[in-house]
Coordinates of C-alpha atoms in Angstrom, one line a residue:
Chain A
X1 CA 0.4 89.4 -22.9
X2 CA -1.7 92.3 -22.5
X3 CA -4.8 90.8 -24.3
X4 CA -4.0 87.5 -22.6
X5 CA -4.2 89.3 -19.2
X6 CA -7.6 91.0 -20.2
X7 CA -9.0 87.6 -21.2
X8 CA -7.9 86.2 -17.9
X9 CA -9.9 88.8 -16.1
X10 CA -12.9 88.5 -18.6
X11 CA -12.7 85.6 -20.7
X12 CA -15.6 87.0 -23.0
X13 CA -14.0 90.5 -23.4
X14 CA -14.2 92.2 -27.0
X15 CA -11.2 94.2 -27.1
X16 CA -8.4 95.6 -29.4
X17 CA -4.9 96.6 -28.2
X18 CA -2.4 98.6 -30.0
X19 CA 1.2 98.4 -28.7
X20 CA 2.8 95.9 -26.4
X21 CA 3.6 98.4 -23.6
X22 CA 0.7 98.5 -20.9
X23 CA 1.8 102.1 -20.1
X24 CA 1.4 103.5 -23.7
X25 CA -1.0 101.2 -25.4
X26 CA -4.3 101.9 -26.9
X27 CA -7.1 99.8 -25.8
X28 CA -10.6 99.8 -27.3
X29 CA -13.4 97.9 -25.9
X30 CA -16.0 96.5 -28.2
X31 CA -19.5 95.1 -28.2
X32 CA -20.4 96.5 -24.8
X33 CA -17.5 95.0 -22.9
X34 CA -17.0 96.8 -19.6
X35 CA -13.7 98.4 -19.5
X36 CA -11.1 97.1 -17.2
X37 CA -8.6 99.6 -15.7
X38 CA -5.1 99.4 -16.8
X39 CA -3.8 99.0 -13.2
X40 CA -5.9 95.7 -12.9
X41 CA -4.7 94.4 -16.3
X42 CA -0.9 95.2 -15.3
X43 CA -1.5 93.4 -12.0
X44 CA -2.8 90.3 -13.9
X45 CA 0.1 90.5 -16.5
X46 CA 2.6 90.3 -13.6
X47 CA 0.7 87.1 -12.2
X48 CA 1.0 85.7 -15.7
X49 CA 4.6 86.6 -16.0
X50 CA 5.4 85.0 -12.8
X51 CA 3.6 81.8 -13.7
X52 CA 5.4 81.8 -17.0
X53 CA 8.8 82.1 -15.0
X54 CA 7.9 79.6 -12.7
X55 CA 7.5 76.9 -15.4
X56 CA 10.9 77.8 -17.0
X57 CA 12.0 74.3 -15.7
X58 CA 9.4 72.7 -17.7
X59 CA 10.6 74.3 -20.9
X60 CA 14.3 73.7 -20.0
X61 CA 13.7 70.0 -19.5
X62 CA 11.9 69.7 -22.9
X63 CA 15.0 70.8 -24.7
X64 CA 16.9 67.8 -23.2
X65 CA 14.3 65.0 -22.7
X66 CA 14.6 62.1 -25.2
X67 CA 12.3 62.7 -28.0
X68 CA 9.0 60.8 -28.6
X69 CA 10.7 58.3 -31.1
X70 CA 13.4 57.4 -28.4
X71 CA 10.6 56.9 -25.9
X72 CA 8.5 54.6 -28.1
X73 CA 11.6 52.5 -28.9
X74 CA 12.6 52.4 -25.4
X75 CA 9.2 51.3 -24.4
X76 CA 9.0 48.6 -27.1
X77 CA 12.7 47.4 -26.6
X78 CA 12.6 47.4 -22.8
X79 CA 15.6 46.1 -20.9
X80 CA 18.8 48.2 -21.1
X81 CA 17.5 50.6 -23.8
X82 CA 14.6 51.6 -21.4
X83 CA 16.8 52.0 -18.3
X84 CA 19.2 54.1 -20.3
X85 CA 16.3 56.4 -21.3
X86 CA 15.0 56.6 -17.9
X87 CA 18.4 57.6 -16.6
X88 CA 18.6 60.4 -19.2
X89 CA 15.3 61.8 -18.1
X90 CA 16.0 61.6 -14.5
X91 CA 19.6 63.4 -15.2
X92 CA 17.5 66.1 -17.0
X93 CA 15.1 66.5 -14.0
X94 CA 18.1 66.9 -11.8
X95 CA 19.6 69.3 -14.0
X96 CA 16.4 71.3 -14.2
X97 CA 14.8 70.8 -10.7
X98 CA 11.1 72.1 -10.1
X99 CA 11.2 75.2 -8.0
Chain B
X1 CA -10.8 116.4 -104.7
X2 CA -11.9 114.4 -101.8
X3 CA -12.3 116.1 -98.6
X4 CA -11.2 114.0 -95.5
X5 CA -12.6 114.8 -92.0
X6 CA -10.2 113.9 -89.6
X7 CA -12.5 114.1 -86.5
X8 CA -14.6 116.6 -84.8
X9 CA -12.2 117.5 -82.1
X10 CA -10.5 121.2 -82.6
X11 CA -6.8 121.3 -82.4
X12 CA -6.3 123.9 -79.6
X13 CA -2.6 124.0 -79.1
X14 CA 0.3 124.3 -81.2
X15 CA 3.3 123.7 -78.9
X16 CA 5.3 120.3 -79.2
X17 CA 4.8 117.3 -77.0
X18 CA 7.0 116.3 -74.2
X19 CA 8.5 112.7 -74.1
X20 CA 5.9 110.0 -73.8
X21 CA 3.0 112.2 -74.5
X22 CA 0.3 111.2 -77.0
X23 CA -2.3 113.2 -78.9
X24 CA -5.5 112.6 -77.2
X25 CA -9.1 113.8 -77.0
X26 CA -9.5 115.7 -73.9
X27 CA -13.3 116.4 -74.4
X28 CA -16.1 115.9 -76.9
X29 CA -14.8 118.9 -78.9
X30 CA -11.0 119.2 -77.8
X31 CA -7.7 117.5 -78.0
X32 CA -4.3 118.0 -76.6
X33 CA -0.9 116.2 -75.8
X34 CA -1.5 113.9 -72.8
X35 CA 0.9 111.7 -70.8
X36 CA 0.6 108.2 -72.1
X37 CA -0.3 106.8 -68.8
X38 CA -2.5 103.8 -69.4
X39 CA -1.3 100.8 -67.4
X40 CA 1.7 102.8 -66.3
X41 CA 2.7 103.3 -62.7
X42 CA 2.0 106.9 -61.9
X43 CA 3.0 107.1 -58.1
X44 CA 3.7 104.8 -55.4
X45 CA 3.3 105.1 -51.6
X46 CA 4.5 102.7 -49.0
X47 CA 3.6 102.9 -45.4
X48 CA 5.5 100.9 -42.9
X49 CA 4.0 99.5 -39.6
X50 CA 5.8 98.2 -36.5
X51 CA 3.0 98.6 -34.0
X52 CA 1.6 95.2 -32.4
X53 CA -2.2 94.9 -32.6
X54 CA -4.4 92.4 -31.1
X55 CA -8.2 91.9 -31.3
X56 CA -10.8 89.6 -29.8
X57 CA -13.6 91.6 -31.8
X58 CA -15.8 89.6 -33.8
X59 CA -16.7 92.8 -35.9
X60 CA -14.4 94.6 -38.1
X61 CA -12.0 96.9 -36.3
X62 CA -9.0 99.2 -37.3
X63 CA -5.8 97.3 -37.2
X64 CA -3.8 100.5 -37.5
X65 CA -2.2 99.4 -40.7
X66 CA -2.9 102.3 -43.2
X67 CA -1.8 104.0 -46.2
X68 CA -3.0 107.4 -48.0
X69 CA -2.4 108.3 -51.5
X70 CA -3.7 111.4 -53.6
X71 CA -4.5 110.2 -57.1
X72 CA -3.4 112.4 -60.1
X73 CA -6.6 111.2 -62.2
X74 CA -10.0 110.2 -61.1
X75 CA -10.0 107.3 -63.4
X76 CA -6.8 105.6 -62.4
X77 CA -6.6 102.4 -60.5
X78 CA -5.2 102.0 -57.1
X79 CA -3.3 98.5 -56.6
X80 CA -3.1 98.1 -52.9
X81 CA -0.8 95.4 -51.5
X82 CA -0.1 94.5 -47.9
X83 CA 1.9 92.1 -46.0
X84 CA 2.4 91.6 -42.3
X85 CA 2.9 88.7 -39.9
X86 CA -0.1 87.4 -38.0
X87 CA -0.8 84.9 -35.2
X88 CA -3.8 83.7 -33.4
X89 CA -4.6 82.0 -30.0
X90 CA -6.7 78.8 -30.3
X91 CA -6.5 78.0 -34.1
X92 CA -8.7 81.2 -34.7
X93 CA -10.4 82.0 -38.2
X94 CA -9.8 85.4 -39.1
X95 CA -11.1 87.9 -41.7
X96 CA -9.3 90.9 -43.4
X97 CA -10.7 93.9 -45.1
X98 CA -9.6 96.9 -46.8
X99 CA -11.7 100.0 -45.6
X100 CA -11.5 103.4 -47.5
X101 CA -12.1 106.9 -46.8
X102 CA -12.2 109.6 -49.4
X103 CA -11.4 113.2 -48.7
X104 CA -12.0 112.7 -44.9
X105 CA -15.5 111.7 -45.6
X106 CA -15.5 108.6 -43.1
X107 CA -14.3 105.1 -43.7
X108 CA -16.5 102.2 -45.2
X109 CA -15.6 98.6 -46.4
X110 CA -14.1 98.7 -49.8
X111 CA -13.6 94.8 -50.0
X112 CA -12.6 91.9 -48.2
X113 CA -8.9 90.8 -48.8
X114 CA -8.2 87.8 -51.0
X115 CA -7.3 84.8 -48.4
X116 CA -9.0 87.0 -45.8
X117 CA -12.1 84.9 -45.6
X118 CA -11.7 82.3 -42.9
X119 CA -8.1 82.7 -42.9
X120 CA -6.8 80.1 -40.7
X121 CA -3.7 80.8 -38.8
X122 CA -2.1 78.2 -36.4
X123 CA -1.8 79.2 -32.9
X124 CA 1.9 78.4 -32.5
X125 CA 3.1 80.0 -35.8
X126 CA 3.4 83.5 -37.1
X127 CA 2.1 83.5 -40.6
X128 CA 3.0 86.3 -43.1
X129 CA -0.3 87.6 -44.6
X130 CA -0.2 88.9 -47.9
X131 CA -3.3 90.7 -49.5
X132 CA -4.0 92.6 -52.7
X133 CA -6.9 94.6 -54.0
X134 CA -7.4 97.0 -57.1
X135 CA -9.4 99.9 -56.4
X136 CA -11.2 101.0 -59.6
X137 CA -14.0 103.0 -58.2
X138 CA -12.4 105.9 -56.1
X139 CA -13.3 108.5 -58.9
X140 CA -11.4 111.2 -57.3
X141 CA -8.3 113.4 -57.3
X142 CA -8.7 114.0 -53.4
X143 CA -6.9 112.1 -50.8
X144 CA -7.8 108.6 -50.2
X145 CA -6.9 106.8 -46.9
X146 CA -7.1 103.0 -46.9
X147 CA -6.9 101.0 -43.6
X148 CA -6.8 97.3 -42.9
X149 CA -9.6 96.1 -40.7
X150 CA -9.8 92.7 -39.1
X151 CA -11.9 90.5 -36.9
X152 CA -12.1 87.1 -35.3
X153 CA -14.3 84.9 -37.4
X154 CA -14.6 82.2 -34.8
X155 CA -12.8 79.1 -33.4
X156 CA -10.6 80.8 -31.0
X157 CA -10.2 84.0 -29.2
X158 CA -7.4 86.5 -30.4
X159 CA -5.8 87.6 -33.6
X160 CA -2.6 89.3 -33.6
X161 CA -0.9 91.4 -36.1
X162 CA 2.9 92.0 -35.9
X163 CA 2.6 90.3 -32.5
X164 CA 6.4 91.2 -31.8
X165 CA 6.2 94.7 -32.5
X166 CA 9.3 96.5 -33.3
X167 CA 11.0 93.3 -34.2
X168 CA 8.7 92.9 -37.2
X169 CA 7.8 95.2 -40.2
X170 CA 4.4 95.2 -42.0
X171 CA 3.8 97.2 -45.2
X172 CA 0.8 98.6 -46.7
X173 CA 1.4 100.0 -50.3
X174 CA -0.8 102.2 -52.7
X175 CA 0.3 102.3 -56.4
X176 CA -1.8 104.5 -58.9
X177 CA -1.7 103.1 -62.3
X178 CA -2.9 104.9 -65.3
X179 CA -6.4 104.1 -66.6

């Protein structure tokens, strides 16, 4: 997450990070990369975490959506099979609503 | 009566040998009982690592995975093995190296690890990286420090070792083997 946040701020950053805690990690900047203050990195990490949390419903839906094979068969078969599949998808969406 | 010359090395000790010792030349003119160490494991040092490391550097940088050993003989071999999980972002090619420092004299590249050249790691999968090298050129009985260096080779952005930190365990082992 730390290095992801750094790359969101500077996509071309050449950097190494030891540790997963922003407060205790060691950050080394390479190849002339301008250092980014830890406070700025922490702010970006919070934004990324918020974005990740906001998309939880997408990950939840993926666990219950019909799989690709079922979708292909339903599209090819049409009729009741396709109707049932669409009902399953709609039920999943209702179970995990978009915030 | 024939005169047989055994060799030109003087026998300079009269005590008995210990278990597993052999009589051997210790110089051009002397001999002694010595440990029969050829090919045998003389010592083993294992260093565990659980600190996550990530880099976007395109030149080799210290990963923090390290091990130190002080050889008992300057002509021994040091077998180095390492294993740790690795992951990349964006299907990144990566390279791994062993760097060596003798007696605190500064690190330099010893060799690229097998499998470390253009090592391709899928972005969604943590891969167990295993490397092995034999150091036959240390020529010292002073402390040797070894480190794993690595860098992004191309293709993507980030290489991560032990990405989940304390939930994972990496090892870097040094084994001294008799010459």
